mmCIF file of C-alpha atoms in Angstrom:
data_model
loop_
_atom_site.group_PDB
_atom_site.id
_atom_site.type_symbol
_atom_site.label_atom_id
_atom_site.label_comp_id
_atom_site.label_asym_id
_atom_site.label_seq_id
_atom_site.Cartn_x
_atom_site.Cartn_y
_atom_site.Cartn_z
ATOM 1 C CA GLU A 663 74.201 80.718 66.317
ATOM 2 C CA ALA A 664 73.411 78.632 62.719
ATOM 3 C CA GLN A 665 72.139 81.542 59.229
ATOM 4 C CA VAL A 666 71.573 81.921 56.278
ATOM 5 C CA THR A 667 71.979 86.162 55.999
ATOM 6 C CA GLN A 668 70.507 87.515 52.872
ATOM 7 C CA ASN A 669 71.043 91.313 51.656
ATOM 8 C CA PRO A 670 69.462 93.549 51.240
ATOM 9 C CA ARG A 671 66.738 92.468 52.853
ATOM 10 C CA TYR A 672 64.466 95.276 51.110
ATOM 11 C CA LEU A 673 65.309 96.444 47.778
ATOM 12 C CA ILE A 674 63.956 98.606 45.101
ATOM 13 C CA THR A 675 65.214 99.030 41.725
ATOM 14 C CA VAL A 676 64.431 99.607 38.004
ATOM 15 C CA THR A 677 63.661 98.455 35.036
ATOM 16 C CA GLY A 678 67.449 96.753 33.778
ATOM 17 C CA LYS A 679 69.433 97.600 36.358
ATOM 18 C CA LYS A 680 71.296 94.555 37.268
ATOM 19 C CA LEU A 681 71.908 93.304 40.414
ATOM 20 C CA THR A 682 72.470 91.138 42.602
ATOM 21 C CA VAL A 683 70.826 89.029 45.823
ATOM 22 C CA THR A 684 73.103 87.766 47.937
ATOM 23 C CA CYS A 685 73.519 84.987 50.176
ATOM 24 C CA SER A 686 75.757 83.409 53.106
ATOM 25 C CA GLN A 687 75.603 80.775 55.724
ATOM 26 C CA ASN A 688 77.617 79.418 58.865
ATOM 27 C CA MET A 689 76.216 75.907 58.774
ATOM 28 C CA ASN A 690 78.824 74.086 56.374
ATOM 29 C CA HIS A 691 75.451 73.096 54.102
ATOM 30 C CA GLU A 692 76.387 71.286 50.854
ATOM 31 C CA TYR A 693 72.325 72.079 49.414
ATOM 32 C CA MET A 694 71.168 75.587 48.986
ATOM 33 C CA SER A 695 68.439 77.357 46.779
ATOM 34 C CA TRP A 696 66.588 79.945 46.009
ATOM 35 C CA TYR A 697 63.501 80.408 46.383
ATOM 36 C CA ARG A 698 60.419 83.220 45.569
ATOM 37 C CA GLN A 699 57.390 83.740 46.779
ATOM 38 C CA ASP A 700 54.422 84.816 45.464
ATOM 39 C CA PRO A 701 50.868 85.515 46.995
ATOM 40 C CA GLY A 702 48.225 82.786 45.767
ATOM 41 C CA LEU A 703 51.433 81.028 44.484
ATOM 42 C CA GLY A 704 53.341 79.903 47.377
ATOM 43 C CA LEU A 705 57.327 79.393 47.451
ATOM 44 C CA ARG A 706 58.985 78.187 44.247
ATOM 45 C CA GLN A 707 61.990 77.420 43.600
ATOM 46 C CA ILE A 708 64.452 79.321 40.973
ATOM 47 C CA TYR A 709 67.988 77.516 41.392
ATOM 48 C CA TYR A 710 69.346 75.146 43.499
ATOM 49 C CA SER A 711 72.924 73.783 44.547
ATOM 50 C CA MET A 712 73.712 70.595 45.559
ATOM 51 C CA ASN A 713 76.951 71.034 46.451
ATOM 52 C CA VAL A 714 80.477 74.080 45.116
ATOM 53 C CA GLU A 715 80.194 74.409 41.627
ATOM 54 C CA VAL A 716 77.462 72.890 40.527
ATOM 55 C CA THR A 717 74.049 74.192 39.866
ATOM 56 C CA ASP A 718 70.960 73.131 38.996
ATOM 57 C CA LYS A 719 67.193 75.575 37.014
ATOM 58 C CA GLY A 720 63.932 75.258 39.840
ATOM 59 C CA ASP A 721 61.125 75.202 38.088
ATOM 60 C CA VAL A 722 61.365 79.451 37.544
ATOM 61 C CA PRO A 723 64.437 79.644 37.074
ATOM 62 C CA GLU A 724 64.182 81.853 33.646
ATOM 63 C CA GLY A 725 65.973 86.064 34.038
ATOM 64 C CA TYR A 726 68.096 84.327 36.659
ATOM 65 C CA LYS A 727 71.798 83.580 37.436
ATOM 66 C CA VAL A 728 73.869 81.526 40.575
ATOM 67 C CA SER A 729 76.927 80.912 41.437
ATOM 68 C CA ARG A 730 78.892 78.912 44.222
ATOM 69 C CA LYS A 731 82.192 79.138 44.218
ATOM 70 C CA GLU A 732 82.892 79.318 48.051
ATOM 71 C CA LYS A 733 79.864 76.128 49.590
ATOM 72 C CA ARG A 734 79.214 79.268 52.225
ATOM 73 C CA ASN A 735 78.058 82.145 48.863
ATOM 74 C CA PHE A 736 75.138 81.237 47.237
ATOM 75 C CA PRO A 737 74.679 83.931 44.682
ATOM 76 C CA LEU A 738 71.124 85.258 43.165
ATOM 77 C CA ILE A 739 71.628 87.606 40.185
ATOM 78 C CA LEU A 740 69.094 89.081 38.391
ATOM 79 C CA GLU A 741 71.248 90.535 34.564
ATOM 80 C CA SER A 742 68.158 92.610 33.546
ATOM 81 C CA PRO A 743 64.521 92.683 36.293
ATOM 82 C CA SER A 744 61.610 93.389 35.385
ATOM 83 C CA PRO A 745 58.574 94.325 36.866
ATOM 84 C CA ASN A 746 57.067 90.646 37.492
ATOM 85 C CA GLN A 747 59.940 89.957 39.053
ATOM 86 C CA THR A 748 59.087 91.919 41.825
ATOM 87 C CA SER A 749 58.475 89.109 44.434
ATOM 88 C CA LEU A 750 59.768 88.756 47.983
ATOM 89 C CA TYR A 751 63.535 86.016 48.315
ATOM 90 C CA PHE A 752 63.948 83.164 50.685
ATOM 91 C CA CYS A 753 67.931 81.685 50.007
ATOM 92 C CA ALA A 754 67.750 79.330 51.238
ATOM 93 C CA SER A 755 70.319 75.981 53.279
ATOM 94 C CA SER A 756 70.559 72.203 53.990
ATOM 95 C CA PHE A 757 73.421 70.064 54.792
ATOM 96 C CA SER A 758 72.714 68.327 51.558
ATOM 97 C CA GLY A 759 69.608 67.832 49.293
ATOM 98 C CA ALA A 760 68.060 64.526 50.192
ATOM 99 C CA GLY A 761 64.879 65.626 52.247
ATOM 100 C CA ARG A 762 65.566 64.166 55.272
ATOM 101 C CA ASN A 763 67.777 67.069 56.456
ATOM 102 C CA THR A 764 66.377 70.364 57.636
ATOM 103 C CA ILE A 765 65.718 73.741 55.389
ATOM 104 C CA TYR A 766 66.868 76.534 56.884
ATOM 105 C CA PHE A 767 65.607 79.996 54.533
ATOM 106 C CA GLY A 768 67.163 83.433 55.370
ATOM 107 C CA GLU A 769 64.739 85.964 56.397
ATOM 108 C CA GLY A 770 63.700 86.627 52.989
ATOM 109 C CA SER A 771 64.845 90.165 50.762
ATOM 110 C CA TRP A 772 61.337 91.984 49.532
ATOM 111 C CA LEU A 773 62.944 92.858 46.047
ATOM 112 C CA THR A 774 60.599 96.054 44.263
ATOM 113 C CA VAL A 775 61.211 96.685 40.479
ATOM 114 C CA VAL A 776 60.385 99.848 38.311
ATOM 115 C CA SER B 135 50.762 66.812 36.100
ATOM 116 C CA GLN B 136 52.988 67.736 39.446
ATOM 117 C CA LYS B 137 51.300 69.051 42.056
ATOM 118 C CA ILE B 138 50.992 70.019 45.864
ATOM 119 C CA GLU B 139 47.123 71.153 47.479
ATOM 120 C CA GLN B 140 46.762 72.260 51.100
ATOM 121 C CA ASN B 141 43.071 72.584 52.239
ATOM 122 C CA SER B 142 41.515 75.597 51.794
ATOM 123 C CA GLU B 143 43.875 79.378 52.090
ATOM 124 C CA ALA B 144 42.524 79.754 55.278
ATOM 125 C CA LEU B 145 41.188 77.856 58.538
ATOM 126 C CA ASN B 146 39.505 79.421 61.704
ATOM 127 C CA ILE B 147 39.303 77.561 64.810
ATOM 128 C CA GLN B 148 39.143 78.273 68.593
ATOM 129 C CA GLU B 149 41.835 78.611 71.315
ATOM 130 C CA GLY B 150 41.728 75.575 72.880
ATOM 131 C CA LYS B 151 40.828 73.428 69.856
ATOM 132 C CA THR B 152 42.193 71.004 66.955
ATOM 133 C CA ALA B 153 43.764 72.602 63.812
ATOM 134 C CA THR B 154 43.449 69.312 61.215
ATOM 135 C CA LEU B 155 45.463 70.655 58.435
ATOM 136 C CA THR B 156 45.572 68.730 54.663
ATOM 137 C CA CYS B 157 48.781 68.073 52.448
ATOM 138 C CA ASN B 158 47.547 66.806 49.348
ATOM 139 C CA TYR B 159 50.137 65.806 46.978
ATOM 140 C CA THR B 160 50.195 64.377 43.127
ATOM 141 C CA ASN B 161 53.070 62.801 40.992
ATOM 142 C CA TYR B 162 54.847 63.030 43.491
ATOM 143 C CA SER B 163 56.525 59.907 45.116
ATOM 144 C CA PRO B 164 58.630 61.835 48.326
ATOM 145 C CA ALA B 165 60.381 59.897 50.807
ATOM 146 C CA TYR B 166 60.101 62.287 53.173
ATOM 147 C CA LEU B 167 57.689 64.725 54.141
ATOM 148 C CA GLN B 168 58.243 68.151 55.877
ATOM 149 C CA TRP B 169 56.236 70.718 57.669
ATOM 150 C CA TYR B 170 56.565 74.383 58.486
ATOM 151 C CA ARG B 171 56.144 76.933 59.618
ATOM 152 C CA GLN B 172 55.729 80.790 58.776
ATOM 153 C CA ASP B 173 54.612 84.035 60.022
ATOM 154 C CA PRO B 174 53.462 87.370 57.819
ATOM 155 C CA GLY B 175 57.297 88.381 55.937
ATOM 156 C CA ARG B 176 59.843 86.246 57.171
ATOM 157 C CA GLY B 177 61.097 83.210 56.626
ATOM 158 C CA PRO B 178 59.446 79.452 56.975
ATOM 159 C CA VAL B 179 60.189 77.551 60.095
ATOM 160 C CA PHE B 180 60.901 74.434 60.019
ATOM 161 C CA LEU B 181 58.722 72.069 62.031
ATOM 162 C CA LEU B 182 58.449 68.477 61.864
ATOM 163 C CA LEU B 183 59.930 65.297 59.076
ATOM 164 C CA ILE B 184 58.352 62.272 58.165
ATOM 165 C CA ARG B 185 59.763 59.442 56.248
ATOM 166 C CA GLU B 186 57.470 57.049 53.915
ATOM 167 C CA ASN B 187 58.238 54.679 55.782
ATOM 168 C CA GLU B 188 56.237 56.134 58.711
ATOM 169 C CA LYS B 189 52.800 56.343 60.241
ATOM 170 C CA GLU B 190 52.985 59.426 62.402
ATOM 171 C CA LYS B 191 55.124 61.325 63.446
ATOM 172 C CA ARG B 192 54.795 63.926 67.206
ATOM 173 C CA LYS B 193 56.658 66.928 68.566
ATOM 174 C CA GLU B 194 54.612 68.539 71.916
ATOM 175 C CA ARG B 195 51.240 69.521 70.364
ATOM 176 C CA LEU B 196 52.153 68.451 67.192
ATOM 177 C CA LYS B 197 51.066 65.817 65.607
ATOM 178 C CA VAL B 198 51.370 64.419 61.294
ATOM 179 C CA THR B 199 50.776 61.364 60.004
ATOM 180 C CA PHE B 200 51.721 60.110 56.225
ATOM 181 C CA ASP B 201 49.745 57.763 53.918
ATOM 182 C CA THR B 202 51.770 57.806 51.321
ATOM 183 C CA THR B 203 48.578 55.330 49.659
ATOM 184 C CA LEU B 204 46.341 58.458 49.874
ATOM 185 C CA LYS B 205 49.576 60.048 48.921
ATOM 186 C CA GLN B 206 48.360 63.055 51.889
ATOM 187 C CA SER B 207 49.851 64.196 54.904
ATOM 188 C CA LEU B 208 48.111 66.069 57.776
ATOM 189 C CA PHE B 209 49.460 67.903 60.385
ATOM 190 C CA HIS B 210 47.139 68.746 63.674
ATOM 191 C CA ILE B 211 48.574 70.702 66.504
ATOM 192 C CA THR B 212 45.987 69.755 69.923
ATOM 193 C CA ALA B 213 45.382 72.154 72.686
ATOM 194 C CA SER B 214 45.865 75.963 70.164
ATOM 195 C CA GLN B 215 46.733 78.629 71.177
ATOM 196 C CA PRO B 216 46.471 82.685 69.422
ATOM 197 C CA ALA B 217 50.582 82.248 68.791
ATOM 198 C CA ASP B 218 49.875 79.874 66.810
ATOM 199 C CA SER B 219 48.615 81.696 64.021
ATOM 200 C CA ALA B 220 50.729 81.526 61.408
ATOM 201 C CA THR B 221 50.492 79.833 57.786
ATOM 202 C CA TYR B 222 52.279 76.507 57.409
ATOM 203 C CA LEU B 223 53.448 74.895 54.431
ATOM 204 C CA CYS B 224 54.129 71.490 53.312
ATOM 205 C CA ALA B 225 57.457 70.724 51.718
ATOM 206 C CA LEU B 226 57.946 67.915 49.479
ATOM 207 C CA ASP B 227 61.214 66.454 48.866
ATOM 208 C CA HIS B 228 61.488 64.726 45.292
ATOM 209 C CA ASN B 229 64.065 63.775 41.485
ATOM 210 C CA TYR B 230 65.867 61.631 44.487
ATOM 211 C CA GLY B 231 66.445 64.828 46.788
ATOM 212 C CA GLN B 232 67.579 67.585 44.655
ATOM 213 C CA ASN B 233 64.590 69.821 45.247
ATOM 214 C CA PHE B 234 62.396 70.482 47.307
ATOM 215 C CA VAL B 235 57.946 71.843 46.962
ATOM 216 C CA PHE B 236 56.177 73.110 49.038
ATOM 217 C CA GLY B 237 52.575 73.595 49.394
ATOM 218 C CA PRO B 238 50.860 76.380 49.054
ATOM 219 C CA GLY B 239 50.111 76.627 52.718
ATOM 220 C CA THR B 240 47.134 77.214 54.779
ATOM 221 C CA ARG B 241 47.136 81.136 57.777
ATOM 222 C CA LEU B 242 45.374 79.487 60.523
ATOM 223 C CA SER B 243 43.811 82.305 62.976
ATOM 224 C CA VAL B 244 43.319 80.664 65.874
ATOM 225 C CA LEU B 245 40.762 83.131 68.180
ATOM 226 C CA PRO B 246 40.868 83.101 71.239
#
């Protein structure tokens, strides 16, 4: 079954404690991306990756890091989380970055920073 | 500045009627526009894609139009059912397909 898997699904953490949200896809997709979703602001892109070792900033990259060492994995790293990073995070993948391809989303990771 | 707007934050319609949702964009030139459905607490799910040179696309009870002159897409659900209640997002590609940008969504409620 085609899947984008995120972990953890729910996390409460404290300010400044580094955390990583993992994302894995089983569809051999080249393109992967991270979004955050906040009430009234919709889905905003954090980072994206066109292929292994190729990453770029989206619209709201501040406070986040990513890496793409393998095609299937695209972890999101919060080096020093702050309360304004409390949000619902989605990982997504697509065959390529071109808009003609369907975007598959994970189930989301609810992150609370206190 | 670049912007994507969807007609209203929430839309209530009666079961059996046609729901029409609007997506307008400014200062983008997308080659493709997509529509997604999102249920509370879940990831968006792809519904339909339309290319810039297509005027209309249909899939079962769903219809999408794309007017690049008006910079607008309309999304129709005919014979709506309570199970169609969800948030609907439009998305468009820009930066030569490197980025996907989503609208804020419209929360549709179909009342029995």
